[in-house]
Coordinates of N, CA and C in Angstrom, one line a residue:
X1 N -23.3 -7.2 55.8 CA -24.3 -7.2 54.8 C -23.7 -7.3 53.4
X2 N -24.2 -8.1 52.6 CA -23.7 -8.3 51.3 C -24.1 -7.2 50.3
X3 N -23.2 -6.6 49.7 CA -23.5 -5.5 48.7 C -23.4 -6.0 47.3
X4 N -24.3 -5.6 46.5 CA -24.2 -6.0 45.1 C -23.4 -5.0 44.3
X5 N -22.7 -5.6 43.3 CA -21.9 -4.7 42.4 C -22.9 -3.9 41.5
X6 N -22.6 -2.6 41.3 CA -23.5 -1.9 40.4 C -23.4 -2.4 39.0
X7 N -24.6 -2.5 38.4 CA -24.6 -3.1 37.1 C -24.2 -2.0 36.1
X8 N -23.5 -2.5 35.0 CA -23.0 -1.6 34.0 C -24.2 -1.2 33.1
X9 N -24.3 0.0 32.7 CA -25.4 0.4 31.8 C -25.4 -0.4 30.6
X10 N -26.6 -0.8 30.2 CA -26.7 -1.6 29.0 C -26.5 -0.8 27.7
X11 N -25.7 -1.3 26.8 CA -25.4 -0.6 25.6 C -26.1 -1.4 24.4
X12 N -26.9 -0.8 23.7 CA -27.5 -1.5 22.6 C -26.5 -2.0 21.6
X13 N -26.7 -3.2 21.1 CA -25.7 -3.8 20.2 C -25.4 -2.9 19.0
X14 N -26.3 -2.2 18.5 CA -26.0 -1.3 17.4 C -25.1 -0.1 17.7
X15 N -24.9 0.2 19.0 CA -24.0 1.3 19.4 C -22.6 0.8 19.6
X16 N -22.3 -0.5 19.6 CA -21.0 -0.9 19.8 C -20.2 -0.9 18.5
X17 N -19.0 -0.2 18.5 CA -18.2 -0.2 17.3 C -17.8 -1.5 16.8
X18 N -17.8 -1.8 15.5 CA -17.4 -3.1 15.0 C -16.0 -3.4 15.4
X19 N -15.6 -4.7 15.4 CA -14.2 -5.1 15.8 C -13.2 -4.5 14.7
X20 N -12.1 -4.1 15.2 CA -11.0 -3.7 14.3 C -10.1 -4.8 13.9
X21 N -10.2 -6.0 14.5 CA -9.2 -7.0 14.2 C -9.2 -7.4 12.8
X22 N -10.4 -7.6 12.1 CA -10.3 -8.1 10.7 C -9.6 -7.1 9.8
X23 N -9.8 -5.8 10.0 CA -9.2 -4.7 9.2 C -7.7 -4.8 9.5
X24 N -7.3 -4.9 10.7 CA -5.8 -4.9 11.1 C -5.2 -6.1 10.4
X25 N -5.8 -7.3 10.5 CA -5.3 -8.5 10.0 C -5.1 -8.4 8.5
X26 N -6.1 -7.9 7.8 CA -6.1 -7.8 6.3 C -5.0 -6.9 5.9
X27 N -4.9 -5.7 6.5 CA -3.9 -4.7 6.1 C -2.5 -5.2 6.5
X28 N -2.4 -5.9 7.6 CA -1.0 -6.4 8.0 C -0.5 -7.4 7.1
X29 N -1.4 -8.4 6.7 CA -1.0 -9.4 5.8 C -0.7 -8.8 4.4
X30 N -1.5 -7.8 4.0 CA -1.3 -7.2 2.7 C 0.1 -6.5 2.7
X31 N 0.4 -5.9 3.8 CA 1.7 -5.2 3.9 C 2.9 -6.2 3.8
X32 N 2.7 -7.4 4.4 CA 3.7 -8.4 4.3 C 3.9 -8.9 2.9
X33 N 2.7 -9.2 2.2 CA 2.8 -9.7 0.8 C 3.4 -8.6 -0.1
X34 N 3.2 -7.4 0.2 CA 3.7 -6.3 -0.7 C 5.2 -6.2 -0.6
X35 N 5.9 -6.8 0.3 CA 7.3 -6.8 0.4 C 7.9 -8.1 -0.2
X36 N 7.2 -8.9 -0.9 CA 7.7 -10.1 -1.5 C 8.8 -9.9 -2.4
X37 N 8.9 -8.7 -3.0 CA 10.0 -8.4 -4.0 C 11.4 -8.5 -3.3
X38 N 11.5 -8.4 -2.0 CA 12.8 -8.6 -1.3 C 13.4 -10.0 -1.5
X39 N 12.6 -10.9 -2.0 CA 13.1 -12.2 -2.3 C 14.1 -12.2 -3.4
X40 N 14.2 -11.1 -4.1 CA 15.2 -11.0 -5.2 C 16.6 -11.0 -4.6
X41 N 16.7 -10.8 -3.2 CA 18.0 -10.8 -2.6 C 18.6 -12.3 -2.5
X42 N 17.7 -13.2 -2.4 CA 18.1 -14.6 -2.3 C 17.8 -15.5 -3.6
X43 N 16.9 -14.9 -4.5 CA 16.6 -15.6 -5.7 C 17.4 -15.0 -6.9
X44 N 17.6 -15.8 -7.8 CA 18.4 -15.4 -9.0 C 17.4 -14.9 -10.0
X45 N 17.3 -13.5 -10.1 CA 16.3 -12.9 -11.1 C 17.0 -12.4 -12.3
X46 N 18.3 -12.1 -12.2 CA 19.0 -11.6 -13.4 C 18.8 -10.1 -13.5
X47 N 18.1 -9.4 -12.6 CA 17.9 -8.0 -12.7 C 18.7 -7.3 -11.6
X48 N 19.1 -6.1 -12.0 CA 19.9 -5.2 -11.1 C 18.9 -4.4 -10.3
X49 N 18.8 -4.6 -9.0 CA 17.8 -3.9 -8.2 C 18.0 -2.4 -8.1
X50 N 19.2 -1.9 -8.5 CA 19.5 -0.5 -8.4 C 18.9 0.2 -9.7
X51 N 18.8 -0.5 -10.8 CA 18.5 0.1 -12.0 C 17.1 -0.2 -12.6
X52 N 16.5 -1.3 -12.1 CA 15.3 -1.8 -12.8 C 14.0 -1.6 -12.0
X53 N 12.9 -1.5 -12.8 CA 11.6 -1.4 -12.1 C 11.3 -2.6 -11.2
X54 N 10.6 -2.4 -10.1 CA 10.2 -3.5 -9.3 C 9.3 -4.4 -10.1
X55 N 8.4 -3.8 -10.9 CA 7.4 -4.5 -11.7 C 8.1 -5.4 -12.8
X56 N 9.3 -5.2 -13.1 CA 10.0 -6.0 -14.1 C 10.3 -7.4 -13.5
X57 N 10.2 -7.6 -12.2 CA 10.3 -8.9 -11.6 C 9.2 -9.8 -12.0
X58 N 8.0 -9.1 -12.3 CA 6.8 -9.9 -12.6 C 6.6 -9.9 -14.1
X59 N 7.5 -9.5 -14.9 CA 7.4 -9.5 -16.4 C 7.1 -10.9 -16.9
X60 N 6.4 -10.9 -18.1 CA 6.1 -12.3 -18.6 C 7.3 -13.1 -19.1
X61 N 8.4 -12.4 -19.4 CA 9.6 -13.1 -19.8 C 10.5 -13.5 -18.7
X62 N 10.1 -13.2 -17.5 CA 10.9 -13.6 -16.3 C 10.5 -15.0 -15.8
X63 N 11.5 -15.8 -15.5 CA 11.2 -17.2 -15.0 C 10.4 -17.2 -13.7
X64 N 10.6 -16.2 -12.9 CA 9.9 -16.1 -11.6 C 8.8 -15.1 -11.6
X65 N 8.4 -14.7 -12.8 CA 7.4 -13.7 -13.0 C 6.0 -14.1 -12.3
X66 N 5.7 -15.4 -12.5 CA 4.4 -15.8 -11.9 C 4.4 -15.7 -10.4
X67 N 5.5 -16.0 -9.8 CA 5.6 -15.8 -8.3 C 5.3 -14.4 -7.9
X68 N 5.9 -13.4 -8.5 CA 5.8 -12.0 -8.1 C 4.4 -11.5 -8.5
X69 N 3.8 -12.0 -9.6 CA 2.5 -11.6 -10.0 C 1.5 -12.1 -8.9
X70 N 1.7 -13.3 -8.4 CA 0.8 -13.9 -7.4 C 0.9 -13.1 -6.1
X71 N 2.1 -12.7 -5.7 CA 2.2 -12.0 -4.5 C 1.7 -10.5 -4.6
X72 N 1.8 -9.9 -5.8 CA 1.2 -8.6 -6.0 C -0.3 -8.7 -5.9
X73 N -0.9 -9.7 -6.5 CA -2.3 -9.8 -6.5 C -2.8 -10.1 -5.1
X74 N -2.1 -10.9 -4.4 CA -2.5 -11.2 -3.0 C -2.4 -10.0 -2.1
X75 N -1.3 -9.2 -2.3 CA -1.2 -8.0 -1.5 C -2.3 -7.0 -1.8
X76 N -2.6 -6.8 -3.1 CA -3.6 -5.9 -3.5 C -5.0 -6.3 -3.0
X77 N -5.3 -7.6 -3.1 CA -6.6 -8.1 -2.7 C -6.8 -7.9 -1.2
X78 N -5.8 -8.3 -0.4 CA -5.9 -8.1 1.0 C -6.1 -6.7 1.5
X79 N -5.3 -5.8 0.9 CA -5.5 -4.4 1.2 C -6.8 -3.8 0.8
X80 N -7.3 -4.3 -0.4 CA -8.6 -3.9 -0.9 C -9.7 -4.3 0.0
X81 N -9.7 -5.5 0.5 CA -10.7 -6.0 1.4 C -10.6 -5.3 2.7
X82 N -9.4 -5.0 3.2 CA -9.2 -4.3 4.4 C -9.8 -2.9 4.3
X83 N -9.5 -2.2 3.2 CA -10.0 -0.9 3.0 C -11.5 -0.8 2.9
X84 N -12.1 -1.8 2.2 CA -13.6 -1.8 2.1 C -14.2 -2.1 3.4
X85 N -13.6 -3.0 4.2 CA -14.2 -3.3 5.5 C -14.1 -2.0 6.4
X86 N -13.0 -1.3 6.3 CA -12.8 -0.1 7.1 C -13.8 1.0 6.7
X87 N -14.1 1.1 5.4 CA -15.1 2.1 5.0 C -16.5 1.6 5.5
X88 N -16.7 0.3 5.5 CA -18.0 -0.1 6.0 C -18.2 0.2 7.5
X89 N -17.1 0.1 8.2 CA -17.1 0.4 9.7 C -17.4 1.9 9.9
X90 N -16.9 2.7 9.0 CA -17.1 4.2 9.1 C -18.6 4.5 8.9
X91 N -19.2 3.8 7.9 CA -20.6 4.0 7.7 C -21.5 3.5 8.9
X92 N -21.1 2.5 9.5 CA -21.8 1.9 10.7 C -21.6 2.7 11.9
X93 N -20.5 3.4 12.0 CA -20.1 4.2 13.2 C -19.8 5.6 12.9
X94 N -20.8 6.5 12.8 CA -20.7 7.9 12.4 C -19.7 8.7 13.1
X95 N -19.5 8.5 14.5 CA -18.5 9.3 15.2 C -17.1 9.2 14.6
X96 N -16.8 8.1 13.9 CA -15.5 7.9 13.3 C -15.3 8.5 11.9
X97 N -16.4 9.0 11.4 CA -16.5 9.3 10.0 C -16.0 10.8 9.7
X98 N -14.8 11.1 10.1 CA -14.2 12.4 9.7 C -13.8 12.4 8.3
X99 N -13.8 13.5 7.6 CA -13.4 13.6 6.2 C -12.0 13.1 5.9
X100 N -11.0 13.3 6.8 CA -9.7 12.8 6.5 C -9.7 11.3 6.6
X101 N -10.4 10.7 7.5 CA -10.5 9.3 7.6 C -11.1 8.7 6.4
X102 N -12.2 9.2 6.0 CA -12.9 8.7 4.8 C -12.0 8.8 3.5
X103 N -11.3 10.0 3.4 CA -10.4 10.1 2.2 C -9.3 9.1 2.3
X104 N -8.7 9.0 3.5 CA -7.6 8.1 3.7 C -8.0 6.6 3.3
X105 N -9.1 6.1 3.8 CA -9.5 4.8 3.6 C -9.9 4.6 2.1
X106 N -10.4 5.6 1.5 CA -10.7 5.5 0.0 C -9.4 5.4 -0.7
X107 N -8.4 6.1 -0.3 CA -7.1 6.0 -0.9 C -6.5 4.6 -0.8
X108 N -6.6 4.1 0.4 CA -6.1 2.7 0.7 C -6.8 1.7 -0.2
X109 N -8.1 1.9 -0.3 CA -8.9 0.9 -1.2 C -8.5 1.0 -2.6
X110 N -8.3 2.3 -3.1 CA -7.8 2.4 -4.5 C -6.5 1.8 -4.7
X111 N -5.6 2.0 -3.7 CA -4.3 1.4 -3.8 C -4.4 -0.2 -3.9
X112 N -5.2 -0.8 -3.1 CA -5.4 -2.2 -3.1 C -5.9 -2.7 -4.5
X113 N -7.0 -2.0 -5.0 CA -7.6 -2.4 -6.2 C -6.6 -2.3 -7.4
X114 N -5.9 -1.2 -7.4 CA -4.9 -1.0 -8.5 C -3.7 -1.9 -8.5
X115 N -3.3 -2.2 -7.2 CA -2.2 -3.2 -7.1 C -2.6 -4.6 -7.5
X116 N -3.8 -5.0 -7.2 CA -4.3 -6.3 -7.7 C -4.4 -6.3 -9.2
X117 N -4.9 -5.2 -9.8 CA -5.0 -5.1 -11.2 C -3.6 -5.2 -11.9
X118 N -2.6 -4.6 -11.3 CA -1.2 -4.7 -11.8 C -0.8 -6.1 -12.1
X119 N -1.2 -7.1 -11.3 CA -0.8 -8.5 -11.4 C -1.4 -9.1 -12.7
X120 N -2.5 -8.5 -13.2 CA -3.2 -9.0 -14.4 C -2.7 -8.2 -15.6
X121 N -1.9 -7.2 -15.4 CA -1.4 -6.4 -16.5 C 0.1 -6.3 -16.5
X122 N 0.8 -7.5 -16.6 CA 2.2 -7.5 -16.5 C 2.9 -6.9 -17.8
X123 N 4.1 -6.5 -17.6 CA 5.0 -6.1 -18.7 C 5.3 -7.4 -19.5
X124 N 5.6 -7.2 -20.8 CA 5.9 -8.4 -21.6 C 7.4 -8.6 -21.5
X125 N 8.2 -7.6 -21.3 CA 9.6 -7.6 -21.2 C 10.2 -6.6 -20.3
X126 N 11.5 -6.4 -20.2 CA 12.1 -5.5 -19.2 C 12.8 -4.3 -19.8
X127 N 12.1 -3.2 -19.9 CA 12.6 -2.0 -20.7 C 13.9 -1.5 -20.1
X128 N 14.1 -1.5 -18.8 CA 15.3 -0.9 -18.2 C 16.5 -1.9 -18.4
X129 N 16.3 -3.2 -18.6 CA 17.4 -4.1 -18.6 C 17.6 -4.6 -20.1
X130 N 16.6 -4.5 -20.9 CA 16.7 -5.0 -22.3 C 16.6 -3.8 -23.3
X131 N 17.6 -3.4 -23.9 CA 17.5 -2.2 -24.9 C 16.5 -2.5 -26.0
X132 N 16.4 -3.7 -26.5 CA 15.5 -4.0 -27.5 C 14.0 -3.8 -27.0
X133 N 13.8 -4.3 -25.8 CA 12.5 -4.0 -25.2 C 12.2 -2.6 -25.1
X134 N 13.1 -1.8 -24.6 CA 13.0 -0.3 -24.5 C 12.7 0.3 -25.8
X135 N 13.4 -0.2 -26.9 CA 13.1 0.4 -28.2 C 11.7 0.1 -28.7
X136 N 11.3 -1.2 -28.5 CA 9.9 -1.6 -28.9 C 8.9 -0.8 -28.1
X137 N 9.2 -0.5 -26.9 CA 8.2 0.2 -26.0 C 8.1 1.7 -26.5
X138 N 9.3 2.3 -26.9 CA 9.3 3.6 -27.4 C 8.5 3.7 -28.7
X139 N 8.7 2.7 -29.5 CA 8.0 2.7 -30.9 C 6.5 2.2 -30.8
X140 N 6.1 1.9 -29.6 CA 4.7 1.4 -29.5 C 4.5 0.0 -30.0
X141 N 5.5 -0.8 -30.0 CA 5.4 -2.2 -30.6 C 5.3 -3.2 -29.5
X142 N 4.9 -2.8 -28.3 CA 4.7 -3.8 -27.2 C 3.2 -4.0 -26.9
X143 N 2.8 -5.0 -26.3 CA 1.4 -5.2 -26.0 C 0.8 -4.0 -25.2
X144 N -0.6 -3.9 -25.4 CA -1.3 -2.8 -24.7 C -1.2 -2.9 -23.2
X145 N -0.8 -4.1 -22.7 CA -0.7 -4.2 -21.2 C 0.4 -3.3 -20.6
X146 N 1.4 -2.9 -21.5 CA 2.4 -2.0 -21.0 C 1.8 -0.6 -20.6
X147 N 0.9 -0.1 -21.4 CA 0.3 1.2 -21.1 C -0.7 1.0 -20.0
X148 N -1.5 -0.1 -20.0 CA -2.4 -0.4 -19.0 C -1.7 -0.5 -17.6
X149 N -0.5 -1.2 -17.6 CA 0.2 -1.3 -16.4 C 0.7 0.0 -15.9
X150 N 1.1 0.9 -16.8 CA 1.6 2.2 -16.3 C 0.4 3.0 -15.7
X151 N -0.8 2.8 -16.2 CA -2.0 3.5 -15.6 C -2.3 2.9 -14.3
X152 N -2.3 1.6 -14.2 CA -2.7 0.9 -12.9 C -1.6 1.2 -11.8
X153 N -0.4 1.2 -12.2 CA 0.7 1.5 -11.3 C 0.6 3.0 -10.8
X154 N 0.2 3.9 -11.7 CA 0.1 5.3 -11.3 C -1.1 5.4 -10.3
X155 N -2.2 4.7 -10.6 CA -3.4 4.8 -9.7 C -3.0 4.2 -8.3
X156 N -2.2 3.1 -8.3 CA -1.8 2.5 -7.1 C -1.1 3.4 -6.2
X157 N -0.1 4.1 -6.8 CA 0.7 5.0 -6.0 C 0.0 6.2 -5.6
X158 N -1.0 6.7 -6.5 CA -1.8 7.8 -6.1 C -2.7 7.5 -4.9
X159 N -3.3 6.3 -4.9 CA -4.0 5.8 -3.8 C -3.2 5.7 -2.5
X160 N -2.0 5.2 -2.7 CA -1.1 5.0 -1.5 C -0.8 6.4 -0.9
X161 N -0.5 7.4 -1.8 CA -0.1 8.7 -1.3 C -1.3 9.4 -0.6
X162 N -2.5 9.3 -1.2 CA -3.7 9.8 -0.6 C -3.9 9.1 0.8
X163 N -3.8 7.8 0.8 CA -4.1 7.1 2.0 C -3.1 7.4 3.1
X164 N -1.8 7.4 2.8 CA -0.8 7.7 3.8 C -0.9 9.1 4.4
X165 N -1.1 10.1 3.5 CA -1.2 11.4 4.0 C -2.5 11.7 4.8
X166 N -3.6 11.3 4.2 CA -4.9 11.6 4.8 C -5.1 10.8 6.2
X167 N -4.7 9.6 6.2 CA -4.9 8.8 7.5 C -3.9 9.3 8.5
X168 N -2.7 9.7 8.1 CA -1.8 10.2 9.1 C -2.3 11.6 9.7
X169 N -2.9 12.4 8.8 CA -3.5 13.7 9.3 C -4.7 13.3 10.2
X170 N -5.5 12.4 9.8 CA -6.6 12.0 10.6 C -6.2 11.5 12.0
X171 N -5.1 10.7 12.0 CA -4.7 10.2 13.3 C -4.3 11.3 14.3
X172 N -3.6 12.3 13.7 CA -3.2 13.4 14.6 C -4.3 14.4 14.9
X173 N -5.2 14.6 13.9 CA -6.3 15.6 14.1 C -7.4 15.1 15.0
X174 N -7.7 13.8 14.9 CA -8.8 13.2 15.6 C -8.4 12.5 16.9
X175 N -7.1 12.5 17.2 CA -6.6 11.9 18.4 C -6.8 10.4 18.5
X176 N -6.6 9.7 17.4 CA -6.8 8.2 17.3 C -5.6 7.6 16.7
X177 N -5.5 6.3 16.7 CA -4.4 5.6 16.0 C -3.1 6.1 16.5
X178 N -2.8 6.0 17.8 CA -1.7 6.6 18.4 C -0.3 6.3 17.7
X179 N 0.0 5.0 17.4 CA 1.3 4.8 16.8 C 1.4 5.5 15.4
X180 N 0.3 5.5 14.6 CA 0.4 6.2 13.4 C 0.5 7.7 13.5
X181 N -0.1 8.3 14.5 CA 0.0 9.7 14.8 C 1.4 10.1 15.2
X182 N 2.1 9.1 15.9 CA 3.5 9.4 16.3 C 4.5 9.2 15.2
X183 N 4.5 8.1 14.5 CA 5.5 7.8 13.6 C 5.1 8.0 12.1
X184 N 3.8 8.2 11.9 CA 3.3 8.4 10.5 C 4.0 9.6 9.8
X185 N 4.1 10.8 10.4 CA 4.6 11.9 9.7 C 6.0 11.7 9.1
X186 N 6.9 11.0 9.9 CA 8.2 10.7 9.4 C 8.2 9.8 8.2
X187 N 7.4 8.8 8.2 CA 7.2 7.8 7.1 C 6.7 8.5 5.9
X188 N 5.7 9.4 6.1 CA 5.1 10.1 5.0 C 6.1 11.0 4.3
X189 N 6.9 11.7 5.1 CA 7.9 12.6 4.6 C 8.9 11.9 3.7
X190 N 9.4 10.7 4.2 CA 10.3 9.9 3.5 C 9.6 9.3 2.2
X191 N 8.4 9.0 2.3 CA 7.6 8.5 1.1 C 7.5 9.5 0.0
X192 N 7.3 10.7 0.4 CA 7.2 11.8 -0.6 C 8.5 12.1 -1.3
X193 N 9.6 12.0 -0.5 CA 10.9 12.2 -1.1 C 11.3 11.1 -2.0
X194 N 11.0 9.8 -1.6 CA 11.2 8.7 -2.4 C 10.4 8.7 -3.7
X195 N 9.2 9.2 -3.6 CA 8.3 9.3 -4.8 C 8.9 10.4 -5.8
X196 N 9.4 11.5 -5.2 CA 10.0 12.5 -6.1 C 11.2 12.0 -6.8
X197 N 12.0 11.2 -6.1 CA 13.2 10.6 -6.7 C 12.8 9.6 -7.8
X198 N 11.8 8.8 -7.5 CA 11.3 7.8 -8.5 C 10.8 8.5 -9.8
X199 N 9.9 9.5 -9.6 CA 9.3 10.1 -10.7 C 10.4 10.9 -11.6
X200 N 11.4 11.5 -10.9 CA 12.4 12.2 -11.6 C 13.2 11.2 -12.4
X201 N 13.6 10.0 -11.8 CA 14.4 9.0 -12.5 C 13.6 8.4 -13.7
X202 N 12.3 8.2 -13.5 CA 11.5 7.7 -14.6 C 11.5 8.7 -15.8
X203 N 11.3 10.0 -15.5 CA 11.3 11.0 -16.5 C 12.6 11.1 -17.3
X204 N 13.7 11.0 -16.5 CA 15.0 11.0 -17.2 C 15.2 9.7 -18.0
X205 N 14.8 8.6 -17.5 CA 14.9 7.3 -18.3 C 14.1 7.4 -19.6
X206 N 12.9 7.9 -19.5 CA 12.0 8.0 -20.6 C 12.6 9.0 -21.7
X207 N 13.3 10.0 -21.2 CA 13.9 10.9 -22.1 C 15.3 10.4 -22.7
X208 N 15.7 9.2 -22.3 CA 16.9 8.6 -22.8 C 18.1 9.1 -22.1
X209 N 18.0 9.5 -20.8 CA 19.2 9.9 -20.1 C 19.7 9.0 -19.0
X210 N 19.4 7.7 -19.1 CA 19.8 6.7 -18.2 C 18.8 6.5 -17.1
X211 N 19.1 5.6 -16.2 CA 18.1 5.2 -15.2 C 18.2 6.0 -13.9
X212 N 19.4 6.5 -13.6 CA 19.5 7.3 -12.4 C 19.0 6.6 -11.1
X213 N 19.5 5.4 -11.0 CA 19.1 4.5 -9.8 C 17.6 4.5 -9.6
X214 N 16.9 4.4 -10.7 CA 15.5 4.3 -10.7 C 15.0 3.1 -9.8
X215 N 15.6 2.0 -9.9 CA 15.2 0.8 -9.1 C 15.4 1.0 -7.6
X216 N 16.5 1.7 -7.2 CA 16.7 1.9 -5.8 C 15.6 2.9 -5.3
X217 N 15.3 3.9 -6.0 CA 14.3 4.9 -5.6 C 12.9 4.2 -5.5
X218 N 12.6 3.4 -6.5 CA 11.2 2.8 -6.5 C 11.1 1.7 -5.4
X219 N 12.2 1.0 -5.2 CA 12.2 0.0 -4.1 C 12.0 0.7 -2.7
X220 N 12.7 1.8 -2.5 CA 12.5 2.5 -1.3 C 11.1 3.0 -1.2
X221 N 10.5 3.5 -2.3 CA 9.2 4.0 -2.3 C 8.2 2.9 -1.9
X222 N 8.3 1.7 -2.5 CA 7.3 0.6 -2.1 C 7.6 0.1 -0.7
X223 N 8.9 0.1 -0.3 CA 9.2 -0.4 1.0 C 8.5 0.5 2.1
X224 N 8.6 1.8 1.9 CA 8.0 2.7 2.8 C 6.5 2.6 2.9
X225 N 5.9 2.3 1.7 CA 4.4 2.1 1.7 C 4.1 0.9 2.6
X226 N 4.9 -0.2 2.4 CA 4.7 -1.4 3.2 C 4.9 -1.2 4.7
X227 N 5.9 -0.4 5.0 CA 6.1 -0.1 6.4 C 5.0 0.7 7.0
X228 N 4.5 1.7 6.2 CA 3.4 2.5 6.7 C 2.1 1.6 6.9
X229 N 1.9 0.7 5.9 CA 0.7 -0.2 6.1 C 0.8 -1.0 7.3
X230 N 2.0 -1.5 7.6 CA 2.2 -2.3 8.8 C 2.0 -1.5 10.1
X231 N 2.4 -0.2 10.0 CA 2.1 0.7 11.2 C 0.6 1.0 11.3
X232 N 0.0 1.1 10.1 CA -1.5 1.3 10.2 C -2.2 0.1 10.8
X233 N -1.8 -1.1 10.4 CA -2.4 -2.3 10.9 C -2.2 -2.4 12.4
X234 N -1.0 -2.1 12.9 CA -0.8 -2.1 14.3 C -1.7 -1.0 15.0
X235 N -1.8 0.1 14.4 CA -2.5 1.2 15.0 C -4.0 0.9 15.1
X236 N -4.5 0.3 14.0 CA -5.9 -0.1 14.0 C -6.2 -1.2 15.0
X237 N -5.3 -2.1 15.1 CA -5.5 -3.2 16.1 C -5.5 -2.7 17.5
X238 N -4.8 -1.7 17.8 CA -4.7 -1.1 19.2 C -5.9 -0.1 19.5
X239 N -6.6 0.3 18.4 CA -7.6 1.3 18.6 C -9.0 0.6 18.5
X240 N -9.9 0.9 19.4 CA -11.2 0.3 19.4 C -12.0 0.9 18.3
X241 N -11.8 2.2 18.0 CA -12.6 2.8 16.9 C -11.6 3.7 16.1
X242 N -11.8 3.6 14.7 CA -11.0 4.4 13.8 C -11.9 5.4 13.0

């Protein structure tokens, strides 16, 4: 006698969690674009990566500044769209709407928006590499974009720190995003140490005590953010619901 296979219970379309692939793709591409500064290894920029700000690669007086501004804008826009899409998924799927997840994706969205804004607020010159530029910046004789850039960069890193910490906590607390739950804490710890190094070096440079390998610290800081974003993209791709 022929037996029929039991039918699967019907799930209303509204109960199905939205696909994670667009979020993973946007975040992953954004992470890749955010590492474009490593091109300085093969391109002649005239800047010492150990001593100079990463953002000085995109300064208006740099011959390749337009390239790095374009990649910064692309990275920020992609992450911004990925963050907004992830927040929209949380609204549509309440079981995933834990406070740590919401805070984390808000941080990622802020990071993307501020990074995109950075590209439109470039430095006019290179304060760590050009003493005359540094003197003009100290005297307030540089364009207002210098101050605006400092604000947008601070917002970008604040958003990144909120996002990395909150989503890593969410992954471990809610039992989701397995790769992030496993490797995220180590990356977050290194990111916090790199941030402390960078902020200390900036304070010493501003006070006139040298750069203290400011460039190396900041490059490590942004590299760790990119690696964490790549890990997030992989984790979201592997997870049906975030």
